[in-house]
Tab-separated table of C-alpha atoms in Angstrom:
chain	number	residue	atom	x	y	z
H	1	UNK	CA	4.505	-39.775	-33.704
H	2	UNK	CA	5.503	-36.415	-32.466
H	3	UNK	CA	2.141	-35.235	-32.529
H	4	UNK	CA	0.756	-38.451	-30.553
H	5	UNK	CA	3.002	-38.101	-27.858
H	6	UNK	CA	2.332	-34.397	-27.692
H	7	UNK	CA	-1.432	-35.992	-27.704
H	8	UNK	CA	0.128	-38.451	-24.980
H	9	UNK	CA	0.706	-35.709	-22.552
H	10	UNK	CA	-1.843	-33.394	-22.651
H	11	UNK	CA	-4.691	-36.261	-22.174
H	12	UNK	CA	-2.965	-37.520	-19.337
H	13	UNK	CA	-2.868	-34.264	-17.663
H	14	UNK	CA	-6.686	-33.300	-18.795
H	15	UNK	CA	-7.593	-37.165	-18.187
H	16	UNK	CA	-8.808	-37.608	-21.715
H	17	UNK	CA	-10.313	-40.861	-23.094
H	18	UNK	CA	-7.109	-40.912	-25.394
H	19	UNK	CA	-9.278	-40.474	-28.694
H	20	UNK	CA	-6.963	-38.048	-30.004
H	21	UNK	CA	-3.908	-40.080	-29.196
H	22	UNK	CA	-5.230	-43.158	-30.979
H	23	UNK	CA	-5.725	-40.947	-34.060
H	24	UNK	CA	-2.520	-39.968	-34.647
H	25	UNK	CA	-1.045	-43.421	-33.754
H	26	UNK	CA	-3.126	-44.627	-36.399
H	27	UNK	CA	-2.278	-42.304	-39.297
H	28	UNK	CA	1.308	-42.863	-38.242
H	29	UNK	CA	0.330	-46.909	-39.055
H	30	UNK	CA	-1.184	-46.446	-42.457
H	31	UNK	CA	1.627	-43.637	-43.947
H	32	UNK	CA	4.271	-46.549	-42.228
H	33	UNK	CA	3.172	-49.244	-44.879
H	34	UNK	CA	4.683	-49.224	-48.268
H	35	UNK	CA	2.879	-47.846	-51.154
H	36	UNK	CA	1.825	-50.553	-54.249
H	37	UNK	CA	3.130	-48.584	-57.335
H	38	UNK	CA	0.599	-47.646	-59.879
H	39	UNK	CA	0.046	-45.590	-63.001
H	40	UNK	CA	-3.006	-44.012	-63.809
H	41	UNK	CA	-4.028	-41.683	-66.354
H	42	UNK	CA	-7.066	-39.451	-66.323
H	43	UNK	CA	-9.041	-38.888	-70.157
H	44	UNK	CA	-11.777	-36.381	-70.408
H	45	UNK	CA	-12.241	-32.639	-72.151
H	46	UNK	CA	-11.079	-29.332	-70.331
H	47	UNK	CA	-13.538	-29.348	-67.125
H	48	UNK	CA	-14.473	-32.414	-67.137
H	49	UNK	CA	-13.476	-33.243	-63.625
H	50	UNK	CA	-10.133	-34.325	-64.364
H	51	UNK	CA	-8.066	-32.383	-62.086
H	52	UNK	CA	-10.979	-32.742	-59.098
H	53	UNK	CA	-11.262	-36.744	-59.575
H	54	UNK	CA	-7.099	-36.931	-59.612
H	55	UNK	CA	-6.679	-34.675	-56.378
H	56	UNK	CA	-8.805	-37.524	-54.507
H	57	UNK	CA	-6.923	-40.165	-55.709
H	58	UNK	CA	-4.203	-38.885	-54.376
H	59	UNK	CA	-5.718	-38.216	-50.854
H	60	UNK	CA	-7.216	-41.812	-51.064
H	61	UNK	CA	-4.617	-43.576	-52.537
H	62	UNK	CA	-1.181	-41.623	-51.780
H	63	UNK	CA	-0.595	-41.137	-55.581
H	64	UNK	CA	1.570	-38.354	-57.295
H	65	UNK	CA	-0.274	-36.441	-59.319
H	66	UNK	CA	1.906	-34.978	-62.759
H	67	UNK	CA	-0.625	-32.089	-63.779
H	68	UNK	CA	-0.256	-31.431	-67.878
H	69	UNK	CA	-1.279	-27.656	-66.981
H	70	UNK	CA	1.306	-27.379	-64.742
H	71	UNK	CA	4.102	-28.988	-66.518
H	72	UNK	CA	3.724	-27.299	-69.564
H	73	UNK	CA	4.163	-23.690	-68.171
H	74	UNK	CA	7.351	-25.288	-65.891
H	75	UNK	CA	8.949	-26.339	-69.694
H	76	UNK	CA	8.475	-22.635	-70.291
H	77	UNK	CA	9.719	-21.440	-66.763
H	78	UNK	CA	6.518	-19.826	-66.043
H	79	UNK	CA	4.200	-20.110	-62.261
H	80	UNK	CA	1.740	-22.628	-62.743
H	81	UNK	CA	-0.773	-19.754	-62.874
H	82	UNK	CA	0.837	-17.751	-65.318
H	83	UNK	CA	-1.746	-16.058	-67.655
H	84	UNK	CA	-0.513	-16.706	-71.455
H	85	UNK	CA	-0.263	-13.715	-73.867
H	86	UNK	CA	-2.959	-14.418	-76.479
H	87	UNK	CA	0.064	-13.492	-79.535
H	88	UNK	CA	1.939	-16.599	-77.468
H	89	UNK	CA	-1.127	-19.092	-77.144
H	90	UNK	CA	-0.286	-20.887	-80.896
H	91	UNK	CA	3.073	-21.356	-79.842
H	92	UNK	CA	2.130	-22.917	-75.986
H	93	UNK	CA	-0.784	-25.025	-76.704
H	94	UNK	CA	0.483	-26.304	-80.251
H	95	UNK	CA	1.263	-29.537	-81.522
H	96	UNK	CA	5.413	-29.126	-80.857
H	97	UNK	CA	4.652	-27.980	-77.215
H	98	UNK	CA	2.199	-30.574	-76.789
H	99	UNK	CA	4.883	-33.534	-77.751
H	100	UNK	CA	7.106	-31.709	-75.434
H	101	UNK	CA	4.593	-31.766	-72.358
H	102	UNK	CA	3.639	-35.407	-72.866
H	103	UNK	CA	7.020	-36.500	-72.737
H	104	UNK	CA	8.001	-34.796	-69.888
H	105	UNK	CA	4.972	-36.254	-68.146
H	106	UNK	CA	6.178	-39.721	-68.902
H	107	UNK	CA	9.686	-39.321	-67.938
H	108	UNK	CA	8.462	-37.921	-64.437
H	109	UNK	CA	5.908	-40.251	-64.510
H	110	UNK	CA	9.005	-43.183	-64.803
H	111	UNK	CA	10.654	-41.003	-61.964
H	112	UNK	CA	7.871	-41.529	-59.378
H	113	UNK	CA	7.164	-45.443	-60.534
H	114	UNK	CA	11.104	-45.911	-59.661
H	115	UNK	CA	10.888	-44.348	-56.559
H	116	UNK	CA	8.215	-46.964	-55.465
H	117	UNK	CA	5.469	-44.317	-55.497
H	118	UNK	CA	2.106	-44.510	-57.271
H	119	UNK	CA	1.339	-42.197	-60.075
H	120	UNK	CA	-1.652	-40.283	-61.555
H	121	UNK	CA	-0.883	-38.078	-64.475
H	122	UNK	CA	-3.888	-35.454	-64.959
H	123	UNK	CA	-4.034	-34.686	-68.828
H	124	UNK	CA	-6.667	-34.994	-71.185
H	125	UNK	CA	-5.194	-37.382	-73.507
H	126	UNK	CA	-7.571	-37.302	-76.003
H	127	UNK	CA	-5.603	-38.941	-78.661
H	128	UNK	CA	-5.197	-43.164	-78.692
H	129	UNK	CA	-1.709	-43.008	-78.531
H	130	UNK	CA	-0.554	-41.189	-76.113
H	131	UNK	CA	-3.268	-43.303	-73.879
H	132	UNK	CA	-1.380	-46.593	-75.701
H	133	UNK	CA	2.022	-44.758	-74.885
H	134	UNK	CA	1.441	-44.321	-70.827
H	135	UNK	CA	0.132	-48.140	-70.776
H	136	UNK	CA	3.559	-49.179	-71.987
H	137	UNK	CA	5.311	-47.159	-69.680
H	138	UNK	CA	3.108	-48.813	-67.336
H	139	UNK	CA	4.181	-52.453	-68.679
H	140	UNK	CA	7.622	-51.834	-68.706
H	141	UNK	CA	7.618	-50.897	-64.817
H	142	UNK	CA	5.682	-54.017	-64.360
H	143	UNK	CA	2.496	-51.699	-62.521
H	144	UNK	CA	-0.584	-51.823	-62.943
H	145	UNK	CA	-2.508	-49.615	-65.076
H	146	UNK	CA	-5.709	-47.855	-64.996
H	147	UNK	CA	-7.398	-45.478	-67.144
H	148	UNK	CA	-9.758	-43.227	-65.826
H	149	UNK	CA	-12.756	-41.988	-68.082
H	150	UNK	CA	-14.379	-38.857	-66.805
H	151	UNK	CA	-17.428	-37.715	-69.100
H	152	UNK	CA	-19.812	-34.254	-68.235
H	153	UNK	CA	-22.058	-32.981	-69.299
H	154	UNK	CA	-21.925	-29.591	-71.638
H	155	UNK	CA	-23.831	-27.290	-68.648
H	156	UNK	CA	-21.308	-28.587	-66.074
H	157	UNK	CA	-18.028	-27.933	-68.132
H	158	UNK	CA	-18.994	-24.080	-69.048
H	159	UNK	CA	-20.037	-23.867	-65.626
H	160	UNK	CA	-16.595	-25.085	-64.590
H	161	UNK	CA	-14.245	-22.882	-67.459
H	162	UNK	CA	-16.780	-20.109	-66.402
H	163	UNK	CA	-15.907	-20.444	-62.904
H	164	UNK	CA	-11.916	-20.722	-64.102
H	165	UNK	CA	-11.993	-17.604	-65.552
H	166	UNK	CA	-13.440	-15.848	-62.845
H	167	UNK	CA	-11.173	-16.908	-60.286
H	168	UNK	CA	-7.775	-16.618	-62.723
H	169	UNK	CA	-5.642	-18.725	-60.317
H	170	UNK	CA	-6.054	-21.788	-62.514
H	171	UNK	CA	-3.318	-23.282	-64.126
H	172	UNK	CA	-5.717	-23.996	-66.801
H	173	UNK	CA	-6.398	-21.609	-69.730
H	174	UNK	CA	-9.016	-23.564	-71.365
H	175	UNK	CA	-12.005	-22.100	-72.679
H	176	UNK	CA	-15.420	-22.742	-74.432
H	177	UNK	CA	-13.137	-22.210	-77.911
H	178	UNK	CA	-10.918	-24.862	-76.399
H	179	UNK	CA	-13.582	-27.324	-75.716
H	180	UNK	CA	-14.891	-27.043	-78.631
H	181	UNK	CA	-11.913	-27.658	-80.762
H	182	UNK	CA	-11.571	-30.856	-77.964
H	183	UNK	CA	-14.749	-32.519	-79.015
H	184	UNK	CA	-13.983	-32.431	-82.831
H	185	UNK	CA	-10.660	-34.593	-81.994
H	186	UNK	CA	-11.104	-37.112	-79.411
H	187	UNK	CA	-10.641	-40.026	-80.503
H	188	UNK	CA	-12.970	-42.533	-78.228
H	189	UNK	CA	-11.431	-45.435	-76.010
H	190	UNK	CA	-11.107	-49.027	-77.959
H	191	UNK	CA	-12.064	-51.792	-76.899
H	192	UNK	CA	-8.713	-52.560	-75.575
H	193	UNK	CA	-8.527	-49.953	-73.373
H	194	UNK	CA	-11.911	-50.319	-71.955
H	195	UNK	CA	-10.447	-53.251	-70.135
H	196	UNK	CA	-8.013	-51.157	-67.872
H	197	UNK	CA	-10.991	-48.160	-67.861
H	198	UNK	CA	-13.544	-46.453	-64.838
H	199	UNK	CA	-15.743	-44.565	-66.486
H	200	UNK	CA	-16.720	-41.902	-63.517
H	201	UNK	CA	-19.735	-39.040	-63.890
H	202	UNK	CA	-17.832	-36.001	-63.876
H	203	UNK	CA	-21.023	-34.190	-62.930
H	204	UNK	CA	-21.676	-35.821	-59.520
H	205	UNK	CA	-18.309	-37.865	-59.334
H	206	UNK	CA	-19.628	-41.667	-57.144
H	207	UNK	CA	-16.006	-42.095	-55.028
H	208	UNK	CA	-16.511	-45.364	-53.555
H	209	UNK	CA	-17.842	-46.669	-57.059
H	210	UNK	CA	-14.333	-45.464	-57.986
H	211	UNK	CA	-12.388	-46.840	-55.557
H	212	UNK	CA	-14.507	-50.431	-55.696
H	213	UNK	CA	-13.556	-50.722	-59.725
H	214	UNK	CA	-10.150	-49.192	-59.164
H	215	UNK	CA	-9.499	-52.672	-56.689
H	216	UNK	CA	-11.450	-54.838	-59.483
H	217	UNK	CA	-8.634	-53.893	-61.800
H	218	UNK	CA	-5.784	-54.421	-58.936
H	219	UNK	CA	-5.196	-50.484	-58.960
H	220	UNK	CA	-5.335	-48.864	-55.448
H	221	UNK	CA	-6.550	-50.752	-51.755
């Protein structure tokens, strides 16, 4: 509102058609209305898309996005981009630390649904039951839930951890090694969960195919 009447002023002293003014007034209308809580959860191997296909959510849908990369290294009080030692790797990215991340994620998770906020929590969640675990949390806030299924191809995710490494900003740390060991334990979506599921091309992502299915299953506007 500041910036419209700031807008205000200056196109009435450069006679404007008010364009700019009408903007701002508008964006001040949308962030006005209350947000419909939601919980969604992303599923899909290291460079997949996840992170990419979660960011837009929140720009379309006003979501708060719980990052997996991110939290982790916070448990440890390390910067998100923190570069691991590779004698500490077995001790971050092992079974005790993962249990410790995925709870964390749910109890912010349960933060953000409280506080009337929509949620996306960008993980991999590979295994069935922590999927089966964020759909009860989902329940018991009486939200909707929605489970979002990115698949790419094996070019486009060592282009991506390629890309990763090169830059080194990433929260990220997986690699090819990583992927690798990712594809011998998925554990695919039942049937079950296909019902609450968008399956989205992680390769060429199709956003308002995404945002159509997300309404189909009462997730999102």
């Amino acid at each position: 509102l500041v910036r419209a009447k700031v807008a205000a002023i200056r196109g009435a002293q450069a006679g404007a058609d008010g364009t700019e003014l009408h903007a701002y007034l508008g964006l001040a209308d949308r962030l006005r209305q209350p947000r419909r809580p939601f919980l969604a959860i992303t599923h899909g191997l290291s460079g997949s898309g996840k992170s990419h296909i979660a960011a837009r959510v929140v720009e379309r849908l006003g979501a708060v996005r719980l990052r997996s990369d991110v939290e982790r290294k916070r448990l440890l009080g390390r910067p998100a981009d923190a570069e691991t030692p590779e004698t500490e790797k077995v001790a971050v990215y092992g079974a005790g630390m993962g249990e410790r991340t995925y709870a964390r994620l749910a109890d912010l998770a349960r933060t953000v649904l409280d506080a009337g906020y929509p949620a996306i929590v960008d993980a991999t969640f590979l295994r069935r039951e922590r999927r089966l675990a964020f759909a009860r949390l989902a329940e018991e806030a009486g939200v909707p839930f929605a489970l979002l299924d990115i698949v790419a191809s094996r070019e486009v995710i060592d282009a991506r951890l390629g890309a990763r490494a090169r830059d080194g900003h990433d929260p990220s740390e997986a690699d090819a090694a990583v992927v690798a060991r990712q594809r011998g334990s998925v554990e695919p979506l039942g049937d079950d969960e296909r019902e609450r599921a968008v399956t989205i091309d992680g390769d060429a992502p199709d956003l308002d195919r995404l945002w159509d299915e997300l309404g189909a299953i009462d997730v999102g506007v």
